[in-house]
Tab-separated table of C-alpha atoms in Angstrom:
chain	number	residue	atom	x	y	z
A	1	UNK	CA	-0.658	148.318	257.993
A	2	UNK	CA	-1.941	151.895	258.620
A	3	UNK	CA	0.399	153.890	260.491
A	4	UNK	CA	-0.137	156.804	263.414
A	5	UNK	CA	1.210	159.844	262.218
A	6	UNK	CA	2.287	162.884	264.503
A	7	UNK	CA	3.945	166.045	263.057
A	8	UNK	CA	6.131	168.007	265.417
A	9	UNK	CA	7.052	171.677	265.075
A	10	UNK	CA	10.292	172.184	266.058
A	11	UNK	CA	10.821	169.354	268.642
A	12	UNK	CA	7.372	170.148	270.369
A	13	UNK	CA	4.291	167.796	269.152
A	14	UNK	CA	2.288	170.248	266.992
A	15	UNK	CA	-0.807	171.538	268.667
A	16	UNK	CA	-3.180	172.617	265.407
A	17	UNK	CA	-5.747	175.462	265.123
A	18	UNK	CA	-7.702	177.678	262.932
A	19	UNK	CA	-4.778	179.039	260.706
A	20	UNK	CA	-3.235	175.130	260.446
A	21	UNK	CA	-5.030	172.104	259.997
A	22	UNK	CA	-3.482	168.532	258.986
A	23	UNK	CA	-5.298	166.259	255.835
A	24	UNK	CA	-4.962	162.933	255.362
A	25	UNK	CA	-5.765	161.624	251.362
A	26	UNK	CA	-6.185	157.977	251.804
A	27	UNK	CA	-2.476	156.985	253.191
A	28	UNK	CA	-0.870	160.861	252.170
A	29	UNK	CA	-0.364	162.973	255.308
A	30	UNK	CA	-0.163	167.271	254.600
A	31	UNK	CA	0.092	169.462	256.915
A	32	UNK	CA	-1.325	173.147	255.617
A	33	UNK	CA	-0.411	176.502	257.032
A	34	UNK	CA	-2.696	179.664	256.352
A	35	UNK	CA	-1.053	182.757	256.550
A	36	UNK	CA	2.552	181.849	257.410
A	37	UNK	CA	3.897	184.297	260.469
A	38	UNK	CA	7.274	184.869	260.837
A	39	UNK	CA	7.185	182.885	264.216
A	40	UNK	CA	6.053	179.725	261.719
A	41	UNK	CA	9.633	179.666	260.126
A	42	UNK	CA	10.962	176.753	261.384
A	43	UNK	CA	11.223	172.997	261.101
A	44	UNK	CA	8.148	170.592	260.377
A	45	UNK	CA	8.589	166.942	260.813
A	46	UNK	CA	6.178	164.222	260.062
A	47	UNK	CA	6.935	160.904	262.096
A	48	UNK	CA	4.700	157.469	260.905
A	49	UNK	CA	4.900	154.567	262.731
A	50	UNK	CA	3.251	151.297	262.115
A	51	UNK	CA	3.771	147.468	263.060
A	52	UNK	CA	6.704	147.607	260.506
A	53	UNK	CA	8.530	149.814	261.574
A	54	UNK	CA	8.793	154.466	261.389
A	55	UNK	CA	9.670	156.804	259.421
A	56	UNK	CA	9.677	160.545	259.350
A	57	UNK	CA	10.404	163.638	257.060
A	58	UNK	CA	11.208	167.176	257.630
A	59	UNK	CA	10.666	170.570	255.704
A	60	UNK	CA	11.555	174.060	256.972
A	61	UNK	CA	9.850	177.319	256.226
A	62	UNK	CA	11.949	179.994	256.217
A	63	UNK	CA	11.551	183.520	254.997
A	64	UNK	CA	14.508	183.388	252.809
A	65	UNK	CA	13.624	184.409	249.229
A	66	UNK	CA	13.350	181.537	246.737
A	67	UNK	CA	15.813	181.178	244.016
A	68	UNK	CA	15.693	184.087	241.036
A	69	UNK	CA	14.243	182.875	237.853
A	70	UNK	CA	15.851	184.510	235.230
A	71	UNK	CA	13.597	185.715	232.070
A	72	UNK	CA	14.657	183.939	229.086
A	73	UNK	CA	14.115	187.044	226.814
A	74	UNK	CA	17.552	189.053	227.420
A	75	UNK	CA	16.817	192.480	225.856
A	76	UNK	CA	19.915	194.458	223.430
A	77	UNK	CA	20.333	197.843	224.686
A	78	UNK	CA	22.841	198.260	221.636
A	79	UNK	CA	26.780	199.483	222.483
A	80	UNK	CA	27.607	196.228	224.536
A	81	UNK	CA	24.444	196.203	226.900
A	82	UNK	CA	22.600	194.147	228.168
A	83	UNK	CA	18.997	194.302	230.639
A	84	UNK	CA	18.808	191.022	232.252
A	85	UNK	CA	15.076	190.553	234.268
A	86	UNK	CA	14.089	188.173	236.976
A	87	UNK	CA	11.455	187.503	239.283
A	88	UNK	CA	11.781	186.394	242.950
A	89	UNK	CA	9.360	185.028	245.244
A	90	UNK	CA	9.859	186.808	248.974
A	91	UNK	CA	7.976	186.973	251.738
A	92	UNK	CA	10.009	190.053	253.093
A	93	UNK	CA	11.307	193.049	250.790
A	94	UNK	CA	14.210	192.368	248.993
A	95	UNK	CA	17.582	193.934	250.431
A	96	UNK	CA	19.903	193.347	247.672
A	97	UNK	CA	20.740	190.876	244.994
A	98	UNK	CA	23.594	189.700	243.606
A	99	UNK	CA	24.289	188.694	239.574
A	100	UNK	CA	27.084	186.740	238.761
A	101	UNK	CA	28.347	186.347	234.786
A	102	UNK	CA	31.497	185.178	232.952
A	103	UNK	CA	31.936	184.161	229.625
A	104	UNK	CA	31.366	180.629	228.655
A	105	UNK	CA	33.610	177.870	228.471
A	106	UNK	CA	34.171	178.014	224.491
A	107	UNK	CA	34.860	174.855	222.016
A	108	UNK	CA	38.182	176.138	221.194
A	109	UNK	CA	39.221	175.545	224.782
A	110	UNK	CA	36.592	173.589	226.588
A	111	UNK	CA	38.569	173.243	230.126
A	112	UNK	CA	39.490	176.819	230.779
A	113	UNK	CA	37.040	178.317	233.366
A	114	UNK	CA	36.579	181.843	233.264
A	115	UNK	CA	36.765	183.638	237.027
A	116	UNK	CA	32.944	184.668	237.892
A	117	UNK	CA	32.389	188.637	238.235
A	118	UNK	CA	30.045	189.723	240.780
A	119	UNK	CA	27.617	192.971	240.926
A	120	UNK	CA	26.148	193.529	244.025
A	121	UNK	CA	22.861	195.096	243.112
A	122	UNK	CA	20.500	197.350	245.710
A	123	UNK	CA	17.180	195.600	245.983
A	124	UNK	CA	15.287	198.757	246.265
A	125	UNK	CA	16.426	200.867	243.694
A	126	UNK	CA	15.803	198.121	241.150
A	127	UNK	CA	12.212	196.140	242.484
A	128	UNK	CA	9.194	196.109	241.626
A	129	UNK	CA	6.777	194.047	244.093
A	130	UNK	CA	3.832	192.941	243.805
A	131	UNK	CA	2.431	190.343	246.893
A	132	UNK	CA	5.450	188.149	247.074
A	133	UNK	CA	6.468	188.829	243.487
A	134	UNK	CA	9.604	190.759	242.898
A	135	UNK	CA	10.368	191.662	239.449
A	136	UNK	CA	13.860	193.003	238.619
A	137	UNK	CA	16.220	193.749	236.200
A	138	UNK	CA	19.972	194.921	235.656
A	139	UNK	CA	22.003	196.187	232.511
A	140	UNK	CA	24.949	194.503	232.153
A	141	UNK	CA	27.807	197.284	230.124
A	142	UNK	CA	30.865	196.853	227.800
A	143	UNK	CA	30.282	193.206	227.535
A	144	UNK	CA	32.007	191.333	224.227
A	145	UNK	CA	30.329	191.351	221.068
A	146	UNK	CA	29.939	187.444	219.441
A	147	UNK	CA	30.163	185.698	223.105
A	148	UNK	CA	28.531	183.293	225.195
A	149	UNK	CA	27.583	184.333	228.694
A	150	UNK	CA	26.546	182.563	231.607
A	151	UNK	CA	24.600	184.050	234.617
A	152	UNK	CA	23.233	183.682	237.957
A	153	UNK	CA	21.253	185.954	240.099
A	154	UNK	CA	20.704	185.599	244.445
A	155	UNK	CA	18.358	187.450	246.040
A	156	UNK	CA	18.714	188.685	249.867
A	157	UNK	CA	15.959	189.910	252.024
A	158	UNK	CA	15.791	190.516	256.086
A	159	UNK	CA	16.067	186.118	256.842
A	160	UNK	CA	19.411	186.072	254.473
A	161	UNK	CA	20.244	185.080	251.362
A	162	UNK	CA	18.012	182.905	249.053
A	163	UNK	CA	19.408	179.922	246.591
A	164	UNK	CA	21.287	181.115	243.628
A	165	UNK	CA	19.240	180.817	240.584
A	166	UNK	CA	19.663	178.344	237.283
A	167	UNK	CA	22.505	179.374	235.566
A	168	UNK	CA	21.220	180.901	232.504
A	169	UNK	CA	22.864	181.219	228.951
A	170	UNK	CA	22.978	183.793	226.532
A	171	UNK	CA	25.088	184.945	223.497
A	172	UNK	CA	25.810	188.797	222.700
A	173	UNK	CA	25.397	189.744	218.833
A	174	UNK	CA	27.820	191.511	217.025
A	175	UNK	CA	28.463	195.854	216.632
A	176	UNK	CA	25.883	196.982	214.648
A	177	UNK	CA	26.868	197.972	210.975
C-alpha cells in the first residue's frame, strides 16, 4: 500500500520553500537542501505510514568536517621523513587537525600494540582551501627506517571535531647508500 510520508525538521513538521523542496521517485522519498545555512544543521526525519504499519529515518547535517582521506602516495623526504597529504571536506575553515601514527603490529609479535603518538597540527598554517576542499599535508621526522606505519588524521573546524579518517598503511625504506 502507498504510504503518507511527512519529514520533520527537528521535531517541527517541515514547512518547504524555494531553497528545499522534497521528490518522490516512484515509492523513494528525498528531501534536497540548496545552499545549506548554518541554522539547517540539525536533525531530518522522514516518518511513512501506511495500512501496515510506520516507519521513519533520521539524518543530521552538521557542519563538522567529514573524515580526512589520506593520499595514498606518501612522499620520501630522505633522512627519516615523511610528507603525508589529505584532503577534507568542510563547510567552515579548518581549526586544527590531528595525525595519529605508531608502528605496526609486526609478524614477529602480532599481539603487541604499539601506544598511538599524536601531533596536533594548526589548520591554518598547513591548508589549502578551495570551496569545501581542504588539502593538507604534514612531515612526519626521525621515523625508523624498514617499518610499517599506520596513520590516522581528524580534522576540527568551528562545529567540532570531524570522524577520524581510514587508518592508512605505509612502510619507510631503508638509509640511503
Amino acid at each position: 500500500p502507498e504510504a503518507e510520508v511527512v519529514w520533520y525538521r527537528g521535531t517541527l513538521l517541515l514547512e518547504t520553500d524555494n531553497r528545499m523542496y522534497r521528490e518522490v521517485v516512484g515509492t523513494r522519498h528525498s528531501l534536497v537542501l540548496h545552499h545549506v545555512r548554518e541554522e539547517e544543521f540539525t536533525s531530518y526525519r522522514c516518518q511513512a505510514t501506511n495500512s501496515l504499519g510506520s516507519g521513519s529515518a533520521t539524518v543530521t547535517i552538521s557542519g563538522k568536517p567529514i573524515a580526512p582521506n589520506v593520499e595514498r602516495r606518501i612522499e620520501e623526504l630522505g633522512g627519516g621523513s615523511y610528507r603525508i597529504s589529505w584532503i577534507t571536506d568542510s563547510y567552515a575553515s579548518i581549526e586544527q587537525y590531528r595525525l595519529l601514527y605508531r608502528k605496526s603490529p609486526n609478524e614477529s609479535n602480532p599481539t603487541h600494540s604499539y601506544a598511538w603518538t599524536s601531533v596536533v597540527i594548526p589548520g591554518p598554517q598547513h591548508t589549502v582551501q578551495e570551496s569545501y576542499k581542504n588539502k593538507a599535508s604534514f612531515i612526519l621526522t626521525q621515523l625508523e627506517e624498514e617499518v610499517e606505519y599506520q596513520v590516522q588524521v581528524q580534522a576540527k573546524n568551528a562545529f567540532g571535531w570531524g570522524k577520524v579518517s581510514e587508518q592508512f598503511n605505509f612502510q619507510t625504506s631503508s638509509a640511503e647508500t
